[in-house]
Amino acid sequence: PRAEPRKPRRPEEMEAELEPEEASELDRDKLQVIDSLTALPRDDDALLFAVPVCAPYTCMSTSYKYKVKLTPGTGKRGKSAKQAIDALIRTLNVPPREREMMKAITDQENVSTMLGNVKVSMPGLAKAQQAKKKKKK
């Protein structure tokens, strides 16, 4: 007999499992911090930091405000990570605070989340790269 797939649980069910009566205040604080993370910040949100995420593009297409597509290619992780951040900042109308957050992410954090040997792509990337080359000349 085939096992049936597990039914997705509601947040209340997960909270009940994670927070038994004897759970410490520290555990509740940790859960509260995790719940405060968002992929779609609003204008009135107080931004503290940005977290780089690598996931299948279809999962991120509606869930994240800023995203680039990574496809198999010849680019090294470090160069691709810098290119991705640069592409996001140059091609999109990014508010100053969010731009500051993107620039604050260290190269090590970006590189550790990315796959190796990739090509970065997103709408308007070629245009931004041409503008960058003209600016250097």
mmCIF file of C-alpha atoms in Angstrom:
data_model
loop_
_atom_site.group_PDB
_atom_site.id
_atom_site.type_symbol
_atom_site.label_atom_id
_atom_site.label_comp_id
_atom_site.label_asym_id
_atom_site.label_seq_id
_atom_site.Cartn_x
_atom_site.Cartn_y
_atom_site.Cartn_z
ATOM 1 C CA PRO A 1 0.000 0.000 0.000
ATOM 2 C CA ARG A 2 1.117 3.507 -0.840
ATOM 3 C CA ALA A 3 1.580 6.070 1.879
ATOM 4 C CA GLU A 4 -0.617 9.130 1.547
ATOM 5 C CA PRO A 5 1.144 12.502 1.357
ATOM 6 C CA ARG A 6 1.088 14.471 4.556
ATOM 7 C CA LYS A 7 -1.558 17.136 4.798
ATOM 8 C CA PRO A 8 -0.095 20.659 5.243
ATOM 9 C CA ARG A 9 -0.461 21.872 8.792
ATOM 10 C CA ARG A 10 -1.961 25.169 9.812
ATOM 11 C CA PRO A 11 0.254 27.650 11.719
ATOM 12 C CA GLU A 12 -1.823 27.112 14.873
ATOM 13 C CA GLU A 13 -1.088 23.379 14.766
ATOM 14 C CA MET A 14 2.638 24.000 14.333
ATOM 15 C CA GLU A 15 2.639 26.558 17.138
ATOM 16 C CA ALA A 16 0.924 24.074 19.446
ATOM 17 C CA GLU A 17 3.661 21.527 18.704
ATOM 18 C CA LEU A 18 6.493 24.022 19.080
ATOM 19 C CA GLU A 19 5.217 25.755 22.211
ATOM 20 C CA PRO A 20 4.230 23.244 24.867
ATOM 21 C CA GLU A 21 3.263 24.658 28.250
ATOM 22 C CA GLU A 22 6.750 24.140 29.622
ATOM 23 C CA ALA A 23 8.465 25.960 26.724
ATOM 24 C CA SER A 24 10.799 28.656 27.909
ATOM 25 C CA GLU A 25 10.408 32.368 27.269
ATOM 26 C CA LEU A 26 13.592 32.212 25.177
ATOM 27 C CA ASP A 27 11.979 29.741 22.765
ATOM 28 C CA ARG A 28 8.964 32.019 22.380
ATOM 29 C CA ASP A 29 11.260 34.972 21.665
ATOM 30 C CA LYS A 30 13.074 32.998 18.974
ATOM 31 C CA LEU A 31 9.792 32.071 17.320
ATOM 32 C CA GLN A 32 8.660 35.672 17.424
ATOM 33 C CA VAL A 33 11.847 36.794 15.629
ATOM 34 C CA ILE A 34 11.387 34.166 12.920
ATOM 35 C CA ASP A 35 7.756 35.181 12.455
ATOM 36 C CA SER A 36 8.831 38.809 11.991
ATOM 37 C CA LEU A 37 10.858 38.008 8.829
ATOM 38 C CA THR A 38 9.198 39.032 5.572
ATOM 39 C CA ALA A 39 9.999 38.687 1.885
ATOM 40 C CA LEU A 40 7.741 41.575 0.909
ATOM 41 C CA PRO A 41 8.522 44.583 3.124
ATOM 42 C CA ARG A 42 5.939 47.356 3.207
ATOM 43 C CA ASP A 43 6.736 51.050 3.273
ATOM 44 C CA ASP A 44 5.950 51.320 6.983
ATOM 45 C CA ASP A 45 8.126 48.325 8.010
ATOM 46 C CA ALA A 46 11.272 48.992 10.021
ATOM 47 C CA LEU A 47 14.039 47.168 8.136
ATOM 48 C CA LEU A 48 16.869 45.805 10.242
ATOM 49 C CA PHE A 49 18.794 43.665 7.753
ATOM 50 C CA ALA A 50 18.509 41.679 4.525
ATOM 51 C CA VAL A 51 18.935 37.923 4.237
ATOM 52 C CA PRO A 52 20.111 36.374 0.950
ATOM 53 C CA VAL A 53 18.050 33.333 -0.085
ATOM 54 C CA CYS A 54 18.608 30.768 -2.823
ATOM 55 C CA ALA A 55 15.545 28.753 -3.882
ATOM 56 C CA PRO A 56 13.842 27.531 -7.047
ATOM 57 C CA TYR A 57 12.723 30.551 -9.071
ATOM 58 C CA THR A 58 9.126 29.353 -9.310
ATOM 59 C CA CYS A 59 8.883 29.356 -5.510
ATOM 60 C CA MET A 60 10.220 32.890 -5.333
ATOM 61 C CA SER A 61 8.246 34.364 -8.237
ATOM 62 C CA THR A 62 5.374 35.650 -6.098
ATOM 63 C CA SER A 63 6.925 35.503 -2.653
ATOM 64 C CA TYR A 64 9.919 37.839 -2.907
ATOM 65 C CA LYS A 65 10.174 41.498 -3.817
ATOM 66 C CA TYR A 66 13.712 41.305 -5.251
ATOM 67 C CA LYS A 67 14.986 38.271 -7.138
ATOM 68 C CA VAL A 68 17.372 37.229 -9.886
ATOM 69 C CA LYS A 69 17.360 33.997 -11.829
ATOM 70 C CA LEU A 70 20.382 31.703 -11.646
ATOM 71 C CA THR A 71 20.861 29.296 -14.519
ATOM 72 C CA PRO A 72 23.722 26.878 -15.201
ATOM 73 C CA GLY A 73 26.653 28.734 -16.702
ATOM 74 C CA THR A 74 30.336 29.482 -16.334
ATOM 75 C CA GLY A 75 30.261 32.300 -13.766
ATOM 76 C CA LYS A 76 32.007 31.807 -10.447
ATOM 77 C CA ARG A 77 30.060 32.274 -7.228
ATOM 78 C CA GLY A 78 31.785 35.456 -6.033
ATOM 79 C CA LYS A 79 31.477 37.276 -9.321
ATOM 80 C CA SER A 80 27.887 36.093 -9.792
ATOM 81 C CA ALA A 81 26.934 37.241 -6.284
ATOM 82 C CA LYS A 82 28.317 40.731 -6.935
ATOM 83 C CA GLN A 83 26.622 40.815 -10.329
ATOM 84 C CA ALA A 84 23.273 39.840 -8.777
ATOM 85 C CA ILE A 85 23.388 42.592 -6.134
ATOM 86 C CA ASP A 86 24.555 45.131 -8.718
ATOM 87 C CA ALA A 87 21.761 44.092 -11.086
ATOM 88 C CA LEU A 88 19.113 44.466 -8.389
ATOM 89 C CA ILE A 89 20.323 47.907 -7.384
ATOM 90 C CA ARG A 90 20.769 49.249 -10.935
ATOM 91 C CA THR A 91 17.738 47.851 -12.759
ATOM 92 C CA LEU A 92 14.998 48.303 -10.172
ATOM 93 C CA ASN A 93 13.760 51.437 -8.509
ATOM 94 C CA VAL A 94 15.012 50.423 -5.062
ATOM 95 C CA PRO A 95 14.273 52.724 -2.103
ATOM 96 C CA PRO A 96 17.422 54.073 -0.379
ATOM 97 C CA ARG A 97 16.980 52.050 2.832
ATOM 98 C CA GLU A 98 16.540 48.769 0.938
ATOM 99 C CA ARG A 99 19.516 49.624 -1.287
ATOM 100 C CA GLU A 100 21.598 50.187 1.849
ATOM 101 C CA MET A 101 20.491 46.793 3.189
ATOM 102 C CA MET A 102 21.476 45.045 -0.047
ATOM 103 C CA LYS A 103 24.909 46.655 -0.019
ATOM 104 C CA ALA A 104 25.384 45.708 3.639
ATOM 105 C CA ILE A 105 25.228 41.977 2.847
ATOM 106 C CA THR A 106 28.782 40.692 2.916
ATOM 107 C CA ASP A 107 30.290 38.855 -0.029
ATOM 108 C CA GLN A 108 30.734 35.805 2.183
ATOM 109 C CA GLU A 109 26.999 35.711 3.007
ATOM 110 C CA ASN A 110 26.059 35.995 -0.660
ATOM 111 C CA VAL A 111 28.572 33.413 -1.820
ATOM 112 C CA SER A 112 27.571 30.897 0.853
ATOM 113 C CA THR A 113 23.930 30.915 -0.303
ATOM 114 C CA MET A 114 24.632 30.614 -4.042
ATOM 115 C CA LEU A 115 25.304 27.623 -6.231
ATOM 116 C CA GLY A 116 28.532 27.415 -8.197
ATOM 117 C CA ASN A 117 28.967 27.916 -11.947
ATOM 118 C CA VAL A 118 25.872 29.986 -12.654
ATOM 119 C CA LYS A 119 24.692 32.723 -14.971
ATOM 120 C CA VAL A 120 22.700 35.615 -13.490
ATOM 121 C CA SER A 121 19.671 36.803 -15.434
ATOM 122 C CA MET A 122 16.750 39.139 -14.880
ATOM 123 C CA PRO A 123 14.694 41.604 -16.934
ATOM 124 C CA GLY A 124 16.744 44.693 -17.783
ATOM 125 C CA LEU A 125 20.099 43.180 -16.805
ATOM 126 C CA ALA A 126 21.732 43.614 -20.224
ATOM 127 C CA LYS A 127 20.692 47.262 -20.332
ATOM 128 C CA ALA A 128 22.164 47.888 -16.873
ATOM 129 C CA GLN A 129 25.438 46.208 -17.818
ATOM 130 C CA GLN A 130 25.742 48.374 -20.934
ATOM 131 C CA ALA A 131 25.081 51.518 -18.882
ATOM 132 C CA LYS A 132 27.761 50.448 -16.390
ATOM 133 C CA LYS A 133 30.300 49.950 -19.203
ATOM 134 C CA LYS A 134 29.507 53.384 -20.675
ATOM 135 C CA LYS A 135 29.896 54.975 -17.262
ATOM 136 C CA LYS A 136 33.390 53.457 -16.862
ATOM 137 C CA LYS A 137 34.573 54.909 -20.200
#
